[in-house]
mmCIF file of C-alpha atoms in Angstrom:
data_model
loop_
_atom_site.group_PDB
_atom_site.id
_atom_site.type_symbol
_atom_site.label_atom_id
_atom_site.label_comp_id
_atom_site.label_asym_id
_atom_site.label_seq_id
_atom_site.Cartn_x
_atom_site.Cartn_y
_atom_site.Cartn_z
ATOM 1 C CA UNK A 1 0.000 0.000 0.000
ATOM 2 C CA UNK A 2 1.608 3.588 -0.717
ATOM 3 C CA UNK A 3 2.438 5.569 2.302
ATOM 4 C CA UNK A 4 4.144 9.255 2.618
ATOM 5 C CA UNK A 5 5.869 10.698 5.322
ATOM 6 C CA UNK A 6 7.357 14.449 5.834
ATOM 7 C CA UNK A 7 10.295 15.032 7.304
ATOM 8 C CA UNK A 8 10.199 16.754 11.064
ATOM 9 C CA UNK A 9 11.506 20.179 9.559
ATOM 10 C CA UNK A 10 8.972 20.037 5.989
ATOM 11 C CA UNK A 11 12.051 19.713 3.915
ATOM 12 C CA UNK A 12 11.706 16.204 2.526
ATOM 13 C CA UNK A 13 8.887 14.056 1.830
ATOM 14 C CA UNK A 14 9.392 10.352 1.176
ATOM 15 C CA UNK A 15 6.325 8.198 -0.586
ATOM 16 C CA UNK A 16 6.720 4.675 -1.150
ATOM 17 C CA UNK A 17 5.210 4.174 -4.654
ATOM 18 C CA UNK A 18 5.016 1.690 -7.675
ATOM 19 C CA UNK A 19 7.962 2.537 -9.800
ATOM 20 C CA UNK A 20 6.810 1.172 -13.314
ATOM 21 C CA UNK A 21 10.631 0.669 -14.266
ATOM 22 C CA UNK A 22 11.219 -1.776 -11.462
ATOM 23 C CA UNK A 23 7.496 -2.897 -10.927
ATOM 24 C CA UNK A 24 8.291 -3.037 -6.917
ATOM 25 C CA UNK A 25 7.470 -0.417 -4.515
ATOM 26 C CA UNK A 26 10.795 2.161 -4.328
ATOM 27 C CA UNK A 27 10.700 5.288 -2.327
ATOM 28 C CA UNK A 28 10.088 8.276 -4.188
ATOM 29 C CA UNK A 29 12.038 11.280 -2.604
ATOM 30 C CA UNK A 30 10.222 14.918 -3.317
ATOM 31 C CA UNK A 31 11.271 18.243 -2.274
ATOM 32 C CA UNK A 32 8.235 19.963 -1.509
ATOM 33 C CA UNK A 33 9.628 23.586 -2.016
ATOM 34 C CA UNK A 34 11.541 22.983 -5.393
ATOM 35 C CA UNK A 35 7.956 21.153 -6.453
ATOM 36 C CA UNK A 36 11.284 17.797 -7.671
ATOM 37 C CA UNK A 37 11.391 14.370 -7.345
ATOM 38 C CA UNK A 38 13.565 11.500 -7.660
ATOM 39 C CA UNK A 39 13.683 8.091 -6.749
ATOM 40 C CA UNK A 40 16.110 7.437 -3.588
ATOM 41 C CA UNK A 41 15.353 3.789 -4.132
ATOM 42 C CA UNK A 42 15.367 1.798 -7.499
ATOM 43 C CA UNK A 43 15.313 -1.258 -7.325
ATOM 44 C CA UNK A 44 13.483 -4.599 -7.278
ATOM 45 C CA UNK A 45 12.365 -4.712 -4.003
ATOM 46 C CA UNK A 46 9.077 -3.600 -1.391
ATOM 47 C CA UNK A 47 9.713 -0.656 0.528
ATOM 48 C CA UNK A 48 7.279 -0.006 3.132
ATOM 49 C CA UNK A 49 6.890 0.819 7.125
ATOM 50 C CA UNK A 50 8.827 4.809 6.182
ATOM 51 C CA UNK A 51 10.137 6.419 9.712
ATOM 52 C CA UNK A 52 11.666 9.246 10.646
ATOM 53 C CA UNK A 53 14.514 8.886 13.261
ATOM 54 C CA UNK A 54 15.305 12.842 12.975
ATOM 55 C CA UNK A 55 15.320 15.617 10.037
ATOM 56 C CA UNK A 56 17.233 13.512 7.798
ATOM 57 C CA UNK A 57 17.427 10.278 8.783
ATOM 58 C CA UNK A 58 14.754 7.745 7.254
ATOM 59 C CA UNK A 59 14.076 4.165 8.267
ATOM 60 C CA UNK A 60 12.287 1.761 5.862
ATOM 61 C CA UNK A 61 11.830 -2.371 5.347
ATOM 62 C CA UNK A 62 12.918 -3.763 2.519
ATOM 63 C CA UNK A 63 11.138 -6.985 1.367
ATOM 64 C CA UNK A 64 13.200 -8.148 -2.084
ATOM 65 C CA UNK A 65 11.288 -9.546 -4.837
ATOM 66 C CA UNK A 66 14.181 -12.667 -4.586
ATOM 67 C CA UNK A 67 14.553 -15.410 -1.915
ATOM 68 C CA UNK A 68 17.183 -12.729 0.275
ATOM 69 C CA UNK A 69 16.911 -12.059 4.043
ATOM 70 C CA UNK A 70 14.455 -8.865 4.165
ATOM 71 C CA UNK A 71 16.118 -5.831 6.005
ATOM 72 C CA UNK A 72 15.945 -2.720 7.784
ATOM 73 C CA UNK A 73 17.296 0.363 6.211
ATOM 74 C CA UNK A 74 18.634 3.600 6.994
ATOM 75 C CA UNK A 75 19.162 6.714 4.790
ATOM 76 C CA UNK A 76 20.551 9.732 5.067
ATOM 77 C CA UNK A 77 17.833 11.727 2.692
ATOM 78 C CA UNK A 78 20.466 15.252 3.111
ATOM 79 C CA UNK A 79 23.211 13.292 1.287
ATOM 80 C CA UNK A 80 21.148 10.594 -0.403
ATOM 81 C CA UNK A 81 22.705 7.672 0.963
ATOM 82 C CA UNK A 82 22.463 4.656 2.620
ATOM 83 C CA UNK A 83 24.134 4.611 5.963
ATOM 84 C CA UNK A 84 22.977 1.320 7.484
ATOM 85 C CA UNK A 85 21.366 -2.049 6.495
ATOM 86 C CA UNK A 86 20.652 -4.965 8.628
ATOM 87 C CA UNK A 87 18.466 -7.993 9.020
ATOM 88 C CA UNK A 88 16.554 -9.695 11.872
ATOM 89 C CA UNK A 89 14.859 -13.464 11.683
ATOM 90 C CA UNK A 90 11.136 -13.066 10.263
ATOM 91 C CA UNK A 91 10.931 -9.698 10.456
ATOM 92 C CA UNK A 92 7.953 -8.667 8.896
ATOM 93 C CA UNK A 93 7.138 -5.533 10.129
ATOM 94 C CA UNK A 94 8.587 -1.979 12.092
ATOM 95 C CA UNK A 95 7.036 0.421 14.024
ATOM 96 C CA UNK A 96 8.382 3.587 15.930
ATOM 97 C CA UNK A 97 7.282 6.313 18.080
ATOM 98 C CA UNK A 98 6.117 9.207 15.689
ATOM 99 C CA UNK A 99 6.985 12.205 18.615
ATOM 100 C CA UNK A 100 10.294 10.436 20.143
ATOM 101 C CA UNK A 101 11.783 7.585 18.061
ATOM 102 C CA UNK A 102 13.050 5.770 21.817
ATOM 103 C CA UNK A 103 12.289 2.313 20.341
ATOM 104 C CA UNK A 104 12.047 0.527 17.282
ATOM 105 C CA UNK A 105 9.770 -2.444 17.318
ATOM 106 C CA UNK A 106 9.812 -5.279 15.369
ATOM 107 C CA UNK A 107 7.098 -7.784 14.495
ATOM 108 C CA UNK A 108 8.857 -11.004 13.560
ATOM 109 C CA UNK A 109 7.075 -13.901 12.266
ATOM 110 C CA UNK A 110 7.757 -18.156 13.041
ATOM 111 C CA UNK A 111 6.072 -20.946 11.107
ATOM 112 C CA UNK A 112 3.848 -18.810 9.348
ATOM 113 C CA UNK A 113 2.436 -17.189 12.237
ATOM 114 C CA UNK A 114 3.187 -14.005 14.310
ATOM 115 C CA UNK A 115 6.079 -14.605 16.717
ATOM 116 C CA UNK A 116 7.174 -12.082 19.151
ATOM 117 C CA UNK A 117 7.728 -8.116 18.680
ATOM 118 C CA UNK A 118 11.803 -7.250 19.403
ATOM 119 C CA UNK A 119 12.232 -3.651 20.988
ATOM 120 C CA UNK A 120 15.846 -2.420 19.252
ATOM 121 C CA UNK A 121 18.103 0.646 20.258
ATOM 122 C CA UNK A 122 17.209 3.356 17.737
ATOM 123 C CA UNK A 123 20.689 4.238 17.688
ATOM 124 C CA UNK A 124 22.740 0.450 17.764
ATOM 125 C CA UNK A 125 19.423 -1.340 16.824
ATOM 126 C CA UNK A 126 20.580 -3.778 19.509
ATOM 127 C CA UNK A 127 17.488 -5.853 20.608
ATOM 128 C CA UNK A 128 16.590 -4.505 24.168
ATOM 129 C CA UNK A 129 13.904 -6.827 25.060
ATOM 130 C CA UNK A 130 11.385 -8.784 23.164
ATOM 131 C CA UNK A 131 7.533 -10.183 23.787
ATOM 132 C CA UNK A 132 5.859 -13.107 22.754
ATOM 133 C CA UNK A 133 2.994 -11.769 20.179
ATOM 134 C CA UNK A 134 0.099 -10.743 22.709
ATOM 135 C CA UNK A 135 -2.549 -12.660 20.470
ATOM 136 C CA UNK A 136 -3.220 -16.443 19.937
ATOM 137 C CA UNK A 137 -4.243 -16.478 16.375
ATOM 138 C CA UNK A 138 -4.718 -13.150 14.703
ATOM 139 C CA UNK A 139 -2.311 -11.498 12.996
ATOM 140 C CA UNK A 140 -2.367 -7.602 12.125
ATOM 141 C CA UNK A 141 -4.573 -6.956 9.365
ATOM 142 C CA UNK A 142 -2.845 -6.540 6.611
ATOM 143 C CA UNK A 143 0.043 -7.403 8.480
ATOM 144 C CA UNK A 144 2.047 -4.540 6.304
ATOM 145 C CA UNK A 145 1.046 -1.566 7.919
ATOM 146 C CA UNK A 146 -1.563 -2.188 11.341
ATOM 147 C CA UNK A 147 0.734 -1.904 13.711
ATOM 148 C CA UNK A 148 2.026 1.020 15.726
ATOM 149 C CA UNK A 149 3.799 1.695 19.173
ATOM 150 C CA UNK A 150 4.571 5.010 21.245
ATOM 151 C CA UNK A 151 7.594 6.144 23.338
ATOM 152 C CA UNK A 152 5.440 4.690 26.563
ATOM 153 C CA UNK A 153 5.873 1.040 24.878
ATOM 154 C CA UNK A 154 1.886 1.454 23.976
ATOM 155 C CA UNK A 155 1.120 -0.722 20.920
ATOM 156 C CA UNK A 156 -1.853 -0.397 18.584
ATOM 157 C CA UNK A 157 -3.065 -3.222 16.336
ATOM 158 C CA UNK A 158 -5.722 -3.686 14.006
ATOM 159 C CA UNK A 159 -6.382 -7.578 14.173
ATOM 160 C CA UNK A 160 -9.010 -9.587 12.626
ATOM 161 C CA UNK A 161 -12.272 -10.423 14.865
ATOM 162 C CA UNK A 162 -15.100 -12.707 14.541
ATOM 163 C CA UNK A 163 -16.929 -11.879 17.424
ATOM 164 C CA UNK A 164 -16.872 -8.320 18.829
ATOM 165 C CA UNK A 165 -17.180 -9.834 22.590
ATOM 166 C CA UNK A 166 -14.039 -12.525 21.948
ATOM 167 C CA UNK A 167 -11.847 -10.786 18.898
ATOM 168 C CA UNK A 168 -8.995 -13.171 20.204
ATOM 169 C CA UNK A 169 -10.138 -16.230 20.127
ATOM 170 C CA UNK A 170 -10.351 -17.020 16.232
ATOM 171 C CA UNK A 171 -8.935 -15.616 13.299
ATOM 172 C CA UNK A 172 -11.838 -14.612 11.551
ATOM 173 C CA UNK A 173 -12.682 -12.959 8.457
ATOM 174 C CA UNK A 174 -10.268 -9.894 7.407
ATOM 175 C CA UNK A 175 -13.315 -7.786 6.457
ATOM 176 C CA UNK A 176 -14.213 -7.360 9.917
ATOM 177 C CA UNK A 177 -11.203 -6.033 12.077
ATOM 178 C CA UNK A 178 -11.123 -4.792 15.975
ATOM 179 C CA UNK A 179 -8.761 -2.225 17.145
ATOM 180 C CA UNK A 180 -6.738 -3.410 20.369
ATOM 181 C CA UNK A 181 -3.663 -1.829 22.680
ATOM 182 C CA UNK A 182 -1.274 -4.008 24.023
ATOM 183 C CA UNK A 183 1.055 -2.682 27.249
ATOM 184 C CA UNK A 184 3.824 -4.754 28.798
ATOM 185 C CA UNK A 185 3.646 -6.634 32.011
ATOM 186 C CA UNK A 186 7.126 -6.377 33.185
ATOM 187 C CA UNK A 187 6.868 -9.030 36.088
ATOM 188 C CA UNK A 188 4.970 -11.546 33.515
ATOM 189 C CA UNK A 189 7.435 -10.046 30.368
ATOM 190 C CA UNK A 190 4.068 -10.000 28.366
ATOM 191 C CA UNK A 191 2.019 -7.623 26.499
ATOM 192 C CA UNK A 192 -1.698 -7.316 27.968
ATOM 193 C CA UNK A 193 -3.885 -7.004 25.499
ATOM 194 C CA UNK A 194 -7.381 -5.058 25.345
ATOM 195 C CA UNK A 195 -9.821 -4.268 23.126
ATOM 196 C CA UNK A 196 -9.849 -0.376 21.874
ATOM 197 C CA UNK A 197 -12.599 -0.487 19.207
ATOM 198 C CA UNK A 198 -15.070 -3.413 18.058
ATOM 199 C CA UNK A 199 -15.839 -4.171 14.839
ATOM 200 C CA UNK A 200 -17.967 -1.946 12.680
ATOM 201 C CA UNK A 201 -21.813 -3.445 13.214
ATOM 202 C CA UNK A 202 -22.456 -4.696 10.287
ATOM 203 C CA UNK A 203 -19.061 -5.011 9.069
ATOM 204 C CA UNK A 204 -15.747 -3.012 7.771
ATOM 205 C CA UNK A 205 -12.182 -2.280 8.457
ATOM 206 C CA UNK A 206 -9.710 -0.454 10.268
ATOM 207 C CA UNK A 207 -6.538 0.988 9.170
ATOM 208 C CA UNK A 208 -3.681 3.925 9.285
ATOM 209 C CA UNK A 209 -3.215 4.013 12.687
ATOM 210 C CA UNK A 210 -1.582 7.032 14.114
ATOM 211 C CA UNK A 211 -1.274 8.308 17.410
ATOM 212 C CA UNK A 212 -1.040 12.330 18.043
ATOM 213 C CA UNK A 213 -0.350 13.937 21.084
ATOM 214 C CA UNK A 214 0.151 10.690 22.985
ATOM 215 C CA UNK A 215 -3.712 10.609 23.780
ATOM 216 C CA UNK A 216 -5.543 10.947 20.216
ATOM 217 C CA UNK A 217 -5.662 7.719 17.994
ATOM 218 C CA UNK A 218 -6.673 8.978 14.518
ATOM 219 C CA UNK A 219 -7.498 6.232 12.175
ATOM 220 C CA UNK A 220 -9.579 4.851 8.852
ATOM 221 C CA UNK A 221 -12.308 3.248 8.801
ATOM 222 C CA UNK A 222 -14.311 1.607 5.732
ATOM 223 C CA UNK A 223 -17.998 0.125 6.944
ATOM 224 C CA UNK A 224 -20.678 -1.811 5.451
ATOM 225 C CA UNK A 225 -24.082 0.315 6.157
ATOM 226 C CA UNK A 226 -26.012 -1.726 3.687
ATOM 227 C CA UNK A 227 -25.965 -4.497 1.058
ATOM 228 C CA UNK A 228 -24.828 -2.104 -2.001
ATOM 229 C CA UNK A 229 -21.942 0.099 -0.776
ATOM 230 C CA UNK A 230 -18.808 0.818 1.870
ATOM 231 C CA UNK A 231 -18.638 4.195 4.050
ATOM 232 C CA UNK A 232 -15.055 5.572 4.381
ATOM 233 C CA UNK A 233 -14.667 7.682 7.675
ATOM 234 C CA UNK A 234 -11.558 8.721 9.372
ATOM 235 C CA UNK A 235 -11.921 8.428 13.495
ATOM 236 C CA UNK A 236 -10.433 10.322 16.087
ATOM 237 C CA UNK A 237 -10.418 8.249 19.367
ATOM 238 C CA UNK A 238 -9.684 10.213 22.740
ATOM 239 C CA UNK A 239 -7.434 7.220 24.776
ATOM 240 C CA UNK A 240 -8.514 8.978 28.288
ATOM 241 C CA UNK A 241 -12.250 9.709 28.054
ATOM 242 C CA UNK A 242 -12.898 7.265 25.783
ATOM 243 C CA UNK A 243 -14.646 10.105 23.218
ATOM 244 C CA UNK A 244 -14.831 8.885 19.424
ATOM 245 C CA UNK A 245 -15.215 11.429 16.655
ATOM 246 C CA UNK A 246 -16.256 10.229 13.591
ATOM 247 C CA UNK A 247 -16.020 12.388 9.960
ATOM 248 C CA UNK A 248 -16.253 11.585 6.619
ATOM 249 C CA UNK A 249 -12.848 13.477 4.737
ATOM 250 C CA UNK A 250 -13.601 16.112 2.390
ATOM 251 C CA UNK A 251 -11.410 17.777 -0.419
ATOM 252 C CA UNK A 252 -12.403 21.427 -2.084
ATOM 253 C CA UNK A 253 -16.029 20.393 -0.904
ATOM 254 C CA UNK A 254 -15.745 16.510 -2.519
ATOM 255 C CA UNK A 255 -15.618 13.675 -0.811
ATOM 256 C CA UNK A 256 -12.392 11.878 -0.979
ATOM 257 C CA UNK A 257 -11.363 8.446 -0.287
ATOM 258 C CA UNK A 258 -7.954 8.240 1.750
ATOM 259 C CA UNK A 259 -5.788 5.542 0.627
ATOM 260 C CA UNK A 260 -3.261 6.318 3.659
ATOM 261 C CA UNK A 261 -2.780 9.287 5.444
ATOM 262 C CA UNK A 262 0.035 10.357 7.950
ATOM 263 C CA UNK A 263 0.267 13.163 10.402
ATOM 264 C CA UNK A 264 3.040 16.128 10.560
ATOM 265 C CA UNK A 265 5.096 17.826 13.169
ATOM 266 C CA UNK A 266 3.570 21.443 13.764
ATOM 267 C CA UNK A 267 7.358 22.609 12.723
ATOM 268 C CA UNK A 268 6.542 20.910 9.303
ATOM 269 C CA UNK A 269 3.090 22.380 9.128
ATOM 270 C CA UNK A 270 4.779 25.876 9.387
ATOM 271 C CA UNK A 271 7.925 25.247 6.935
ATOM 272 C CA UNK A 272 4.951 24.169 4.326
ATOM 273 C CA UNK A 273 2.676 26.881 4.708
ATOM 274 C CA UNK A 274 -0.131 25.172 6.633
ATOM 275 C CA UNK A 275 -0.280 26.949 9.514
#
């Protein structure tokens, strides 16, 4: 799925695209001042889960298109380089902390099936800790992008649910998806799982999780109201009182369907003219 991210200082935004010359996924680098573009990555290979670790440093997965180990990459976007490249068993998907990248978490996969998640350094990416995956059966949903954490060790997942009263006890159908937070239990060295948002009632899915402010969860949701057509909404869930707000996105009056979306530092929204 394509995904964009701006830089922290509005200088740089990456979008992982289709490039047509490599039919893969590269990373499209475009300097939203100059109105340019480029690719920073070309070749065959996925590129997906962008981070920011600062201004100018940007963290990606790589997924080749050929039986290599995937791998986590860094890149200095200033000089247009890559700076560091490693791999970790069955890793299948990152995540860090939007406001303070303290943590870089790793879902790693075993058998088929969701493993553990591996907390890394963001600076050594040596594994600090690691938890068993907090759910018996059901994986994120897709697994490519519906998972998030914060700099509290918070994690967000969209997972697939049968049953809004049990989402973990099957793997159900991924048309019909539950949001959940997992936080650790140091004594157990466990992530306790529970439930943020059931299922749509009569059907639908979540996705683009993002958190702001450490309290808002903003993300998509597409729901079946009747027999003939999907509602897109985006959601804004307050994580203290509970409060959902619920709007359906809008573009010079039209209404839009969002096929990702990302949020942006207020030092961004100012170097772009937003604010």
């Amino acid at each position: 799925m394509p995904e964009a991210r701006v830089s922290w200082d509005g200088r740089h935004m990456m979008v992982a695209t289709w490039n047509p010359d490599r039919d893969a996924q590269n990373i499209l680098w475009v300097d939203p001042v100059k109105q340019s573009e480029a690719w920073l990555t070309d070749d065959a290979a996925e590129q997906r889960c962008l981070s920011w670790l600062d201004d100018h440093r940007l963290l990606s997965l790589r997924l080749p298109h050929d039986r290599t180990p995937v791998r986590l990459q860094v890149w200095d976007v200033e000089r247009r380089q890559l700076i560091r490249e490693f791999a970790y068993p069955g890793m299948e998907r990152c995540a860090v902390p939007q406001a303070s990248p303290n943590v870089v978490a790793l879902l790693a996969w075993k058998d088929g099936r969701p493993d553990h998640i591996a907390l890394l350094d963001p600076s050594s990416f040596a594994v600090k800790e690691a938890y068993p995956y907090p759910f018996t059966t059901a994986p994120p949903m897709p697994v490519d992008s519906q998972m998030i954490v914060d700099e509290k060790k918070r994690f967000f997942f969209v997972i697939q649910a049968e049953d809004p009263a049990s989402p973990f006890g099957a793997l159900g159908n991924p048309d019909r998806t539950a949001i959940t937070m997992a936080t650790p239990d140091e004594e157990r060295h466990e992530l306790r799982p529970r439930m943020l948002v059931a299922p749509p009632e009569k059907g639908g899915r979540y996705g683009s999780l993002f958190l702001w402010r450490e309290r808002y969860l903003v993300f998509t949701e597409v729901s079946r109201e009747d027999s003939d057509r999907d509602a897109f909404y985006v959601n804004v869930l307050d994580l203290e009182t509970g409060l959902r707000h619920r709007f359906v996105p809008e573009w010079m009056g039209e209404k839009v369907l969002l096929v990702n979306h990302a949020l942006i530092t207020e030092r961004a929204a100012k170097a772009l003219g937003l604010r």
